[in-house]
Coordinates of C-alpha atoms in Angstrom, one line a residue:
Chain A
M1 CA -72.8 21.1 -1.2
L2 CA -74.8 17.9 -1.7
E3 CA -77.3 16.5 0.7
V4 CA -78.8 13.6 0.1
S5 CA -81.1 11.6 2.9
A6 CA -84.0 9.2 1.1
H7 CA -85.5 5.7 1.6
I8 CA -85.9 3.6 -1.7
A9 CA -88.1 0.8 -2.3
R10 CA -88.2 -0.8 -5.4
D11 CA -89.8 -4.2 -6.2
D12 CA -86.8 -6.4 -5.7
F13 CA -84.8 -4.0 -3.0
S14 CA -84.8 -1.2 -0.6
F15 CA -82.2 1.3 -0.2
E16 CA -81.2 3.7 2.8
V17 CA -79.3 6.7 1.2
A18 CA -77.7 9.4 3.7
F19 CA -74.8 11.2 2.8
S20 CA -73.6 14.9 2.3
S21 CA -70.3 16.1 0.7
D22 CA -68.8 19.9 -0.5
A23 CA -66.3 17.7 -2.1
R24 CA -64.8 18.6 -5.7
I25 CA -65.3 15.0 -6.3
T26 CA -67.4 12.7 -4.5
C27 CA -67.4 9.3 -5.6
L28 CA -70.0 6.5 -5.5
F29 CA -68.5 3.4 -5.1
G30 CA -69.8 0.0 -4.7
R31 CA -69.9 -3.4 -6.9
S32 CA -71.8 -3.6 -10.0
G33 CA -75.5 -4.0 -9.2
A34 CA -75.0 -2.3 -5.8
G35 CA -77.7 0.5 -6.7
K36 CA -75.0 3.5 -7.0
T37 CA -77.0 4.9 -10.2
T38 CA -80.1 4.5 -8.7
V39 CA -78.8 7.2 -5.7
A40 CA -77.3 9.3 -8.9
E41 CA -81.0 8.7 -10.2
L42 CA -82.5 9.8 -7.2
V43 CA -79.9 13.4 -6.9
A44 CA -81.2 13.9 -11.0
G45 CA -84.8 13.4 -10.1
L46 CA -84.9 10.8 -12.5
I47 CA -86.2 8.1 -9.5
R48 CA -88.6 9.2 -6.6
P49 CA -87.8 7.8 -3.2
V50 CA -90.7 6.9 -0.8
R51 CA -89.6 9.5 1.3
G52 CA -86.7 12.0 1.5
R53 CA -84.5 15.1 1.2
V54 CA -82.6 15.9 -1.8
L55 CA -80.5 19.4 -1.3
L56 CA -77.9 20.9 -3.4
D57 CA -76.0 24.2 -2.7
G58 CA -79.2 24.7 0.2
E59 CA -81.3 24.5 -2.2
V60 CA -84.6 21.7 -1.8
L61 CA -84.8 19.7 -4.7
L62 CA -87.1 16.9 -3.0
D63 CA -88.5 17.2 0.1
T64 CA -91.4 14.5 0.6
D65 CA -92.4 16.2 3.7
T66 CA -93.2 19.4 2.0
G67 CA -94.2 18.0 -1.1
V68 CA -91.6 20.2 -2.6
S69 CA -89.8 18.3 -6.1
V70 CA -88.2 20.1 -8.4
P71 CA -88.9 18.6 -12.0
V72 CA -85.4 16.6 -13.6
W73 CA -85.3 19.8 -16.4
K74 CA -85.1 22.6 -13.7
R75 CA -82.3 20.9 -11.6
R76 CA -79.4 22.3 -13.5
I77 CA -77.5 18.5 -12.6
G78 CA -75.7 17.6 -15.7
Y79 CA -76.2 13.7 -16.0
V80 CA -73.9 11.9 -18.4
F81 CA -74.9 8.6 -19.0
Q82 CA -72.9 5.5 -18.8
D83 CA -74.6 4.8 -22.6
A84 CA -73.7 8.8 -23.6
R85 CA -77.2 8.6 -24.7
L86 CA -76.5 11.4 -27.7
F87 CA -79.5 12.4 -29.7
P88 CA -78.9 10.6 -33.3
H89 CA -80.7 12.8 -35.1
M90 CA -78.3 16.1 -34.3
T91 CA -74.7 16.4 -35.5
V92 CA -72.2 16.6 -32.4
R93 CA -72.2 20.5 -32.7
D94 CA -75.8 20.4 -32.2
N95 CA -76.0 17.9 -29.4
L96 CA -73.7 19.9 -27.3
L97 CA -75.7 23.1 -27.8
Y98 CA -78.8 21.2 -26.8
G99 CA -79.2 22.9 -23.4
P100 CA -77.7 26.0 -24.0
R101 CA -80.9 26.5 -26.6
R102 CA -83.5 25.4 -24.0
S103 CA -82.1 27.5 -21.4
G104 CA -81.7 30.7 -24.2
D105 CA -78.2 30.8 -22.8
L106 CA -77.1 32.9 -25.9
H107 CA -73.4 33.0 -25.1
P108 CA -72.5 29.3 -24.1
A109 CA -68.7 28.6 -23.6
L110 CA -68.7 26.3 -26.6
D111 CA -65.2 26.9 -27.5
Q112 CA -63.7 26.6 -24.0
V113 CA -65.7 23.0 -23.4
V114 CA -64.6 22.1 -27.0
A115 CA -61.0 22.8 -26.4
L116 CA -61.1 21.3 -23.0
L117 CA -62.6 17.7 -23.8
G118 CA -60.7 17.8 -27.4
L119 CA -63.7 17.8 -29.3
E120 CA -62.7 19.9 -32.3
S121 CA -62.6 17.6 -35.1
L122 CA -65.9 15.7 -33.9
L123 CA -68.5 18.5 -34.3
E124 CA -69.5 18.1 -37.8
R125 CA -70.0 14.2 -37.6
R126 CA -73.2 12.4 -36.2
P127 CA -73.3 10.4 -33.3
G128 CA -73.6 6.9 -35.3
A129 CA -69.7 8.2 -36.4
L130 CA -68.4 8.6 -33.0
S131 CA -66.4 5.5 -31.0
G132 CA -67.2 4.9 -27.2
G133 CA -64.3 7.4 -25.9
E134 CA -65.5 10.0 -28.6
A135 CA -69.3 10.3 -27.6
R136 CA -68.2 10.3 -24.1
R137 CA -66.3 12.9 -24.2
V138 CA -69.3 14.5 -26.0
A139 CA -71.9 13.5 -23.7
I140 CA -69.4 14.7 -21.1
G141 CA -69.4 18.4 -22.7
R142 CA -73.1 18.3 -23.6
A143 CA -73.8 18.5 -19.9
L144 CA -71.0 20.8 -18.9
L145 CA -72.9 23.6 -21.3
T146 CA -76.1 23.7 -19.2
R147 CA -73.5 25.4 -16.8
P148 CA -74.5 22.6 -14.3
C149 CA -74.5 22.4 -10.3
L150 CA -73.2 19.5 -10.5
L151 CA -71.9 16.8 -12.9
I152 CA -73.0 13.4 -12.1
L153 CA -70.8 10.7 -14.7
D154 CA -72.1 7.3 -14.2
E155 CA -68.7 5.0 -14.6
P156 CA -67.4 7.1 -17.7
L157 CA -64.6 4.5 -18.1
A158 CA -66.6 1.0 -17.7
G159 CA -67.0 -0.8 -21.0
L160 CA -63.5 0.9 -22.5
D161 CA -60.2 -0.6 -23.5
G162 CA -57.0 0.7 -22.2
A163 CA -56.4 2.7 -25.4
R164 CA -59.9 4.2 -25.4
R165 CA -59.4 5.2 -21.6
G166 CA -56.4 6.9 -22.4
D167 CA -59.0 8.7 -24.6
I168 CA -60.6 10.0 -21.3
L169 CA -58.6 9.8 -18.6
P170 CA -56.7 13.4 -18.9
W171 CA -59.7 14.7 -20.1
L172 CA -60.8 13.8 -16.6
D173 CA -58.1 15.1 -14.7
R174 CA -58.6 18.5 -16.1
L175 CA -62.7 18.4 -15.4
A176 CA -62.1 18.0 -11.8
R177 CA -59.7 20.7 -11.9
E178 CA -61.7 23.3 -13.9
G179 CA -65.4 22.2 -13.6
P180 CA -67.9 21.9 -11.6
P181 CA -68.4 19.2 -8.4
I182 CA -68.6 15.8 -9.7
L183 CA -70.5 13.0 -8.3
Y184 CA -68.5 9.8 -9.6
I185 CA -70.2 6.1 -9.7
S186 CA -67.4 3.8 -10.2
H187 CA -66.8 0.4 -9.5
A188 CA -63.2 0.6 -9.9
V189 CA -60.8 1.2 -7.1
E190 CA -58.2 2.7 -9.1
E191 CA -60.8 5.4 -10.9
V192 CA -61.8 5.7 -7.2
A193 CA -58.1 6.1 -5.7
R194 CA -57.4 8.4 -8.7
L195 CA -59.8 11.2 -8.2
A196 CA -62.2 11.1 -5.4
D197 CA -62.0 13.3 -2.3
R198 CA -65.1 11.9 -0.8
V199 CA -66.0 8.1 -1.2
V200 CA -69.7 7.1 -0.5
L201 CA -69.8 3.2 -0.1
V202 CA -72.8 1.4 -1.9
G203 CA -73.6 -1.9 -0.9
E204 CA -76.3 -3.7 1.5
G205 CA -79.0 -1.7 0.5
R206 CA -77.2 1.2 1.8
A207 CA -75.1 4.4 0.7
V208 CA -74.4 6.5 4.2
G209 CA -71.8 9.0 4.6
A210 CA -69.0 10.2 2.7
E211 CA -65.3 10.2 3.9
P212 CA -62.0 10.8 2.8
P213 CA -61.0 7.8 0.8
D214 CA -58.3 6.8 2.9
A215 CA -60.9 6.0 5.6
A216 CA -63.6 4.6 3.1
F217 CA -61.3 2.2 2.2
D218 CA -60.4 1.4 5.7
R219 CA -63.6 -0.4 6.1
P220 CA -64.6 -3.9 5.8
E221 CA -67.4 -3.3 3.9
A222 CA -65.2 -1.5 1.1
E223 CA -62.7 -4.4 0.9
A224 CA -65.6 -6.5 -0.1
A225 CA -66.9 -3.5 -2.2
A226 CA -63.8 -3.7 -4.2
G227 CA -63.0 -6.9 -4.3
L228 CA -59.2 -6.3 -2.7
S229 CA -57.9 -8.8 -0.9
A230 CA -55.8 -5.9 1.5
P231 CA -56.2 -2.6 2.7
L232 CA -54.8 -0.1 0.9
S233 CA -53.0 3.1 1.9
I234 CA -54.4 6.2 0.0
L235 CA -51.4 8.8 0.1
D236 CA -51.5 12.3 -1.2
G237 CA -48.4 13.7 -1.9
R238 CA -46.0 16.3 -4.2
V239 CA -43.7 15.7 -6.9
T240 CA -40.6 17.0 -5.6
A241 CA -38.0 15.6 -8.0
H242 CA -37.2 13.4 -10.8
D243 CA -34.0 11.4 -11.1
P244 CA -34.3 9.8 -14.5
A245 CA -30.7 7.9 -14.5
R246 CA -31.6 6.1 -11.5
N247 CA -35.5 5.3 -13.1
A248 CA -36.7 7.4 -9.4
T249 CA -39.3 10.1 -8.8
R250 CA -39.2 11.4 -5.5
I251 CA -42.4 12.7 -3.7
D252 CA -43.0 14.4 -1.0
L253 CA -45.9 12.8 1.4
A254 CA -47.0 14.7 4.1
G255 CA -43.5 16.0 5.0
T256 CA -41.9 12.5 4.7
A257 CA -39.6 12.2 1.6
F258 CA -41.3 8.9 -0.6
L259 CA -39.6 7.6 -3.5
A260 CA -41.2 6.0 -6.1
P261 CA -40.5 4.7 -10.0
L262 CA -40.0 7.3 -12.4
L263 CA -43.3 8.5 -13.3
D264 CA -45.2 11.4 -16.0
V265 CA -46.1 13.8 -13.4
A266 CA -44.2 17.5 -13.8
P267 CA -42.6 18.0 -10.2
G268 CA -44.6 20.6 -7.9
D269 CA -47.7 18.0 -8.9
R270 CA -50.2 16.7 -6.7
L271 CA -50.6 12.9 -7.1
R272 CA -51.6 10.0 -5.3
V273 CA -50.0 6.6 -4.4
V274 CA -51.7 3.5 -3.3
V275 CA -49.9 1.1 -1.0
D276 CA -51.3 -2.8 -0.5
A277 CA -51.0 -3.2 2.8
R278 CA -49.4 -6.5 2.0
D279 CA -46.3 -4.6 0.4
V280 CA -45.3 -3.0 3.8
A281 CA -42.9 -4.3 6.0
L282 CA -41.5 -3.6 9.4
A283 CA -38.8 -3.7 11.3
L284 CA -37.5 -2.3 14.8
T285 CA -34.1 -0.8 13.6
D286 CA -33.3 0.3 10.1
P287 CA -31.8 -1.8 7.8
V288 CA -29.4 0.4 5.9
D289 CA -28.4 -2.7 3.5
A290 CA -31.7 -4.2 2.2
S291 CA -33.0 -2.9 -1.0
F292 CA -36.4 -1.2 0.4
Q293 CA -35.9 2.4 -1.0
N294 CA -38.6 3.9 1.7
R295 CA -37.3 3.0 5.1
L296 CA -40.0 5.6 6.9
P297 CA -39.5 6.2 10.7
M298 CA -43.1 5.5 12.2
Q299 CA -45.1 4.7 15.4
V300 CA -47.7 2.6 16.0
A301 CA -51.2 3.8 16.2
A302 CA -53.0 0.7 16.2
L303 CA -53.8 -3.2 15.7
D304 CA -56.3 -5.0 14.1
V305 CA -56.3 -8.5 14.7
R306 CA -57.6 -10.1 11.5
P307 CA -58.4 -13.5 9.9
D308 CA -55.9 -12.9 7.8
G309 CA -53.5 -11.6 10.1
V310 CA -52.6 -8.3 12.0
L311 CA -53.3 -5.0 10.8
V312 CA -50.7 -2.7 11.7
R313 CA -51.6 1.0 11.3
L314 CA -48.8 3.5 11.3
E315 CA -48.4 7.5 11.9
A316 CA -46.0 9.7 11.1
G317 CA -47.0 13.4 11.7
E318 CA -49.6 13.7 9.1
L319 CA -48.8 10.2 7.1
R320 CA -50.6 7.3 7.7
L321 CA -49.9 4.0 6.6
K322 CA -51.3 0.3 6.9
A323 CA -49.3 -2.9 7.1
L324 CA -50.4 -6.5 7.2
I325 CA -48.5 -8.7 8.6
T326 CA -48.9 -12.2 10.4
R327 CA -49.6 -12.9 13.8
Q328 CA -46.3 -14.3 14.6
A329 CA -44.2 -11.1 13.2
R330 CA -46.0 -8.9 15.2
E331 CA -45.2 -11.5 18.4
Q332 CA -41.2 -11.2 17.4
L333 CA -41.5 -7.3 17.4
A334 CA -43.6 -7.2 19.9
L335 CA -45.6 -5.1 18.6
A336 CA -47.9 -2.6 20.5
P337 CA -49.5 0.9 20.2
G338 CA -47.1 3.6 20.8
R339 CA -43.9 1.4 19.3
R340 CA -41.3 3.0 17.2
V341 CA -40.6 1.0 13.9
I342 CA -39.4 1.4 10.4
A343 CA -41.8 1.0 7.8
L344 CA -40.0 -0.3 5.0
V345 CA -41.7 -0.2 1.4
K346 CA -40.1 -1.0 -2.1
A347 CA -40.6 1.6 -4.5
T348 CA -42.0 -0.3 -7.1
A349 CA -44.6 -1.3 -4.6
A350 CA -46.0 2.2 -4.7
A351 CA -48.7 2.6 -7.7
R352 CA -49.5 5.7 -8.9
Y353 CA -53.0 6.7 -9.3
A354 CA -52.5 10.6 -10.9
Chain B
M1 CA -100.8 8.5 -71.9
I2 CA -103.6 10.3 -73.2
A3 CA -104.8 13.4 -71.7
L4 CA -107.1 13.5 -69.2
S5 CA -110.6 14.6 -69.3
P6 CA -112.0 17.8 -67.4
E7 CA -113.9 15.1 -65.7
E8 CA -111.5 12.7 -65.0
Q9 CA -109.3 15.8 -63.9
Q10 CA -112.4 17.1 -61.5
I11 CA -112.5 13.6 -60.1
I12 CA -109.0 13.1 -59.3
G13 CA -108.8 16.8 -57.8
L14 CA -112.0 16.0 -55.9
S15 CA -110.3 12.9 -54.3
L16 CA -106.7 14.9 -53.7
K17 CA -108.4 17.2 -51.9
V18 CA -110.5 14.6 -49.8
A19 CA -107.7 12.4 -48.6
A20 CA -105.7 15.7 -47.9
T21 CA -107.9 17.2 -46.2
A22 CA -108.4 13.8 -44.4
T23 CA -104.8 13.5 -43.8
L24 CA -104.4 17.0 -42.7
F25 CA -107.1 17.2 -39.6
S26 CA -106.4 13.5 -38.6
L27 CA -102.2 14.1 -38.2
P28 CA -102.3 16.2 -34.9
P29 CA -105.1 13.8 -33.0
G30 CA -103.6 11.0 -34.4
V31 CA -100.1 11.8 -33.5
A32 CA -101.3 12.7 -29.9
L33 CA -103.0 9.6 -29.6
A34 CA -100.4 7.4 -30.9
W35 CA -98.0 9.3 -28.1
L36 CA -100.4 8.7 -25.6
L37 CA -100.7 5.0 -26.7
S38 CA -96.9 4.4 -27.2
R39 CA -95.4 6.0 -23.8
Y40 CA -98.1 6.1 -21.2
S41 CA -100.0 3.5 -19.5
F42 CA -103.4 4.0 -18.1
P43 CA -106.6 2.6 -17.1
G44 CA -108.8 1.9 -20.3
K45 CA -105.7 2.0 -22.5
A46 CA -106.6 -1.5 -23.9
L47 CA -110.2 0.0 -24.7
L48 CA -108.9 3.3 -26.0
S49 CA -106.6 1.6 -28.4
G50 CA -109.3 -1.0 -29.4
L51 CA -111.9 2.0 -30.2
T52 CA -109.2 3.5 -32.4
H53 CA -108.7 0.7 -34.4
L54 CA -112.7 -0.2 -34.6
P55 CA -113.1 1.1 -38.3
L56 CA -110.2 -1.7 -39.4
I57 CA -112.3 -4.1 -38.9
L58 CA -116.5 -2.8 -38.8
P59 CA -117.9 -3.2 -41.8
P60 CA -117.2 0.1 -43.9
V61 CA -121.0 0.8 -44.3
V62 CA -121.5 0.1 -40.5
T63 CA -118.9 2.9 -39.9
G64 CA -120.5 5.5 -42.6
Y65 CA -124.2 4.9 -41.3
A66 CA -122.3 5.6 -37.4
L67 CA -121.5 8.9 -38.9
L68 CA -124.5 10.0 -40.7
L69 CA -126.4 8.6 -37.4
L70 CA -124.0 11.7 -35.6
F71 CA -123.1 14.1 -38.1
G72 CA -126.7 13.7 -40.2
R73 CA -128.6 17.0 -40.4
N74 CA -131.0 15.3 -38.0
G75 CA -128.1 13.7 -35.9
P76 CA -126.8 15.1 -32.3
L77 CA -123.4 16.3 -33.4
G78 CA -124.6 17.5 -36.9
R79 CA -127.0 19.8 -35.3
L80 CA -124.7 20.8 -33.0
L81 CA -122.2 21.7 -35.5
E82 CA -124.0 23.6 -38.0
P83 CA -124.7 26.7 -36.3
I84 CA -120.7 27.4 -36.5
G85 CA -121.0 26.8 -39.9
I86 CA -119.7 23.4 -39.9
V87 CA -121.7 21.1 -42.3
F88 CA -120.7 17.1 -43.4
A89 CA -124.1 15.6 -44.5
F90 CA -123.9 15.5 -48.9
D91 CA -120.8 17.3 -48.4
W92 CA -117.0 16.9 -49.9
T93 CA -116.2 17.7 -46.5
G94 CA -118.4 14.6 -45.0
A95 CA -116.3 12.6 -47.7
A96 CA -113.4 13.9 -46.1
L97 CA -114.7 12.6 -42.4
A98 CA -115.4 9.6 -44.0
A99 CA -112.0 9.2 -45.3
A100 CA -110.4 10.6 -42.0
V101 CA -112.0 7.8 -39.7
M102 CA -111.4 5.0 -42.1
G103 CA -107.4 5.8 -42.5
F104 CA -107.1 6.9 -38.5
P105 CA -106.9 3.4 -37.7
L106 CA -103.4 3.0 -40.2
L107 CA -102.0 6.7 -39.3
V108 CA -102.0 6.2 -35.4
R109 CA -100.7 2.5 -35.5
A110 CA -97.5 3.9 -37.8
V111 CA -96.8 6.7 -35.5
R112 CA -97.2 4.5 -32.5
L113 CA -94.4 2.0 -33.8
S114 CA -92.4 4.9 -35.0
F115 CA -92.6 6.0 -31.4
D116 CA -91.8 2.7 -30.0
M117 CA -88.5 3.0 -31.6
V118 CA -87.6 6.1 -30.3
D119 CA -85.5 5.2 -26.9
P120 CA -87.5 6.4 -23.6
R121 CA -83.6 6.5 -22.2
I122 CA -82.8 9.3 -24.9
E123 CA -85.5 11.3 -23.8
R124 CA -84.7 11.3 -20.1
A125 CA -81.3 12.3 -21.3
A126 CA -83.0 15.6 -22.9
E127 CA -84.7 16.2 -19.5
T128 CA -81.5 16.2 -17.8
L129 CA -80.2 18.7 -20.2
G130 CA -83.0 21.1 -19.5
A131 CA -85.9 20.0 -21.6
R132 CA -89.5 20.2 -20.3
P133 CA -91.9 17.5 -21.8
F134 CA -93.2 19.0 -25.0
V135 CA -90.1 20.6 -25.9
R136 CA -88.6 17.3 -25.4
F137 CA -91.3 15.6 -27.3
L138 CA -90.9 18.5 -30.3
T139 CA -86.7 18.1 -30.3
I140 CA -86.3 14.9 -29.9
T141 CA -89.5 12.4 -30.0
L142 CA -91.5 14.0 -33.1
P143 CA -88.0 14.4 -35.2
L144 CA -87.1 11.0 -35.0
A145 CA -89.8 9.1 -35.5
L146 CA -90.9 12.0 -38.0
P147 CA -90.2 9.3 -41.1
G148 CA -92.3 7.2 -39.5
V149 CA -95.4 10.4 -38.7
A150 CA -94.9 10.7 -42.4
A151 CA -95.1 7.2 -43.4
G152 CA -98.7 6.9 -40.9
A153 CA -99.5 9.9 -43.1
V154 CA -98.9 8.5 -46.6
L155 CA -101.1 5.6 -45.4
A156 CA -103.6 7.4 -44.4
F157 CA -104.2 9.5 -47.5
A158 CA -103.5 6.2 -49.5
K159 CA -106.4 4.7 -47.5
A160 CA -108.6 8.2 -48.0
L161 CA -107.7 7.7 -51.9
G162 CA -109.7 4.3 -52.1
E163 CA -112.1 4.9 -49.2
F164 CA -115.6 3.8 -50.8
G165 CA -118.3 2.1 -48.4
A166 CA -118.0 4.6 -45.6
T167 CA -118.0 7.7 -48.0
I168 CA -121.2 6.2 -50.2
T169 CA -123.1 5.4 -47.1
F170 CA -122.5 8.7 -45.7
V171 CA -122.2 11.1 -48.2
A172 CA -123.7 9.4 -51.0
S173 CA -122.5 9.9 -54.8
I174 CA -122.6 13.3 -55.6
P175 CA -121.2 13.9 -59.0
G176 CA -118.7 17.3 -58.4
E177 CA -119.1 17.1 -54.4
T178 CA -118.9 13.7 -53.0
R179 CA -117.6 11.5 -56.2
T180 CA -114.3 10.2 -55.5
L181 CA -112.2 8.3 -57.4
P182 CA -113.8 4.8 -56.6
L183 CA -117.0 6.1 -56.1
A184 CA -116.7 7.2 -60.0
I185 CA -115.5 4.1 -60.9
Y186 CA -118.2 1.9 -59.3
S187 CA -120.8 4.5 -61.2
L188 CA -118.8 3.6 -64.3
T189 CA -119.2 0.3 -63.9
Q190 CA -123.2 0.7 -63.7
V191 CA -123.1 2.2 -66.9
P192 CA -123.4 0.0 -70.1
G193 CA -120.2 0.6 -72.2
G194 CA -118.3 2.4 -69.6
E195 CA -115.5 0.0 -69.7
A196 CA -112.8 2.1 -70.9
A197 CA -113.2 4.9 -68.8
V198 CA -113.7 2.4 -65.9
L199 CA -110.4 1.2 -66.9
R200 CA -108.4 4.3 -67.3
L201 CA -109.9 5.2 -63.8
V202 CA -108.6 1.5 -62.5
L203 CA -104.7 2.3 -63.8
I204 CA -104.6 5.7 -62.0
S205 CA -106.0 4.3 -58.5
V206 CA -103.6 1.7 -59.2
G207 CA -100.8 4.2 -60.0
V208 CA -101.4 6.4 -56.9
S209 CA -101.7 3.8 -54.6
I210 CA -98.4 1.9 -55.3
G211 CA -97.2 5.6 -55.1
A212 CA -98.2 6.0 -51.9
L213 CA -96.9 2.6 -50.5
V214 CA -93.5 3.2 -52.0
L215 CA -93.3 6.5 -50.0
S216 CA -94.5 5.1 -46.5
E217 CA -92.1 1.7 -46.9
W218 CA -89.2 4.9 -47.7
G219 CA -90.2 6.6 -44.4
A220 CA -90.2 3.4 -42.3
R221 CA -86.3 2.9 -43.0
A222 CA -85.6 6.5 -42.7
V223 CA -86.6 6.4 -39.2
A224 CA -84.8 3.7 -38.6
R225 CA -81.7 5.1 -40.0
R226 CA -82.3 8.3 -38.2
V227 CA -82.8 6.2 -34.8
G228 CA -79.2 4.2 -35.4
G229 CA -77.8 7.7 -35.8
T230 CA -76.1 6.8 -39.0
R231 CA -77.0 10.1 -40.9

């Protein structure tokens, strides 16, 4: 459980931080320069706020009112910096064992961490001889070996090309399942959509409230922060079956069957599907002869009139879906809260993020 | 090379002893001061930096005279230290003190530059891994800067070997006690017919100095390589 409330003042900006989260992965999400790293540095103790409190699992790390300030080296927060910051005069192995040696940990989980992050072949190398992706993996391992109560990952994928991202993404998924709670900094909507359990929006001098991704992305400021041109629906589901012959994967989304393009995810595994609200059409009767592979009976929950159209919020049991339509379409269908409609989603419009 | 005479051996031995002692004792305060100047800002920092460099620009005779006033038998510090058995006046330890003071600015400068090259962000990373500040210094900063520290020590050592003005003013030129290589060369130039002996000592002196310079240059390059992380 991470609880942060603080007022930060710097030369050029001031900043209000207030959120608490006990999620496995909490994302600090916002544009570059919004202050995401500042929030992380506050949690790690690398900067001091004018006033504020930081609690981790109930332990007070900082309280300016009572004068408590646990120094960085005692906080047990693993910080993976964007630039890795490996120690250039040590081998990868000595980098990894740096933390355990400081704390007198005689039985560091070196083998597990090396296996978790695939570092076997790197152990005797020097940091100067590592690629960007390798260096970041080593930095993650180095932080993990301190047995942190919280792991901060600062844009672990930024600046890496596609192949190098592939070096890290699978390890991040494993880390999310097997590692400590993570505070994940990112400005990329696909990373946040893929990984986050809770999202803290950072921008306009604020980092307030940790919400589920679907709720966080529902906010206008999230659209601005992510550079989104339309709202997204973020749907958690489970793979039920594959149909390679038809190039399709069946997914169970909160009790509703959903068809997506063939995915490389084992049946039974959890995954997250993201649907752009512009890719959802609505019909009053089921158009059985149309190509839409997902025709979901839903109910209109609410209507938001926006400059770019009408955002229709739909629900069916636990499933929530957003559709962005024109005002003209709304009039034609006479949409109002409570109205039953069929939501039409092409299988190919379902972007898969996990 | 013709074998060294016992007298030459004694001069070189004394010079090395004086220079080594001077370097060894100025290293800890020199490294501490360099660290302070490299990593912290505080009121009076410019003054402290200036004071450190003072022996570099003052006439060595003035530095020697200041040492004589402070550490002479009747100087305030000299009288303070005499009861606990530390005497500098007209003793080889005085020559070492003069050499240390004269070499100190060079040492601090070289060490400070190598500390400046160590990225403070890497030190921050060490902190997040559980290293308290002193441990962080010992495990990250100092090892990364070590070749630079060595370079500074070599420079200070070379300076100590060549120190003349402050030494002769502070502790005079006593054979076997304070007459180091440069003092011996000077004495020999004052004696008719000493040219051959002078030349031998000059050649020895040049050799030792060049060796020190080469070593310090190598150290500076090594620190750059270490910080780059390619070896």
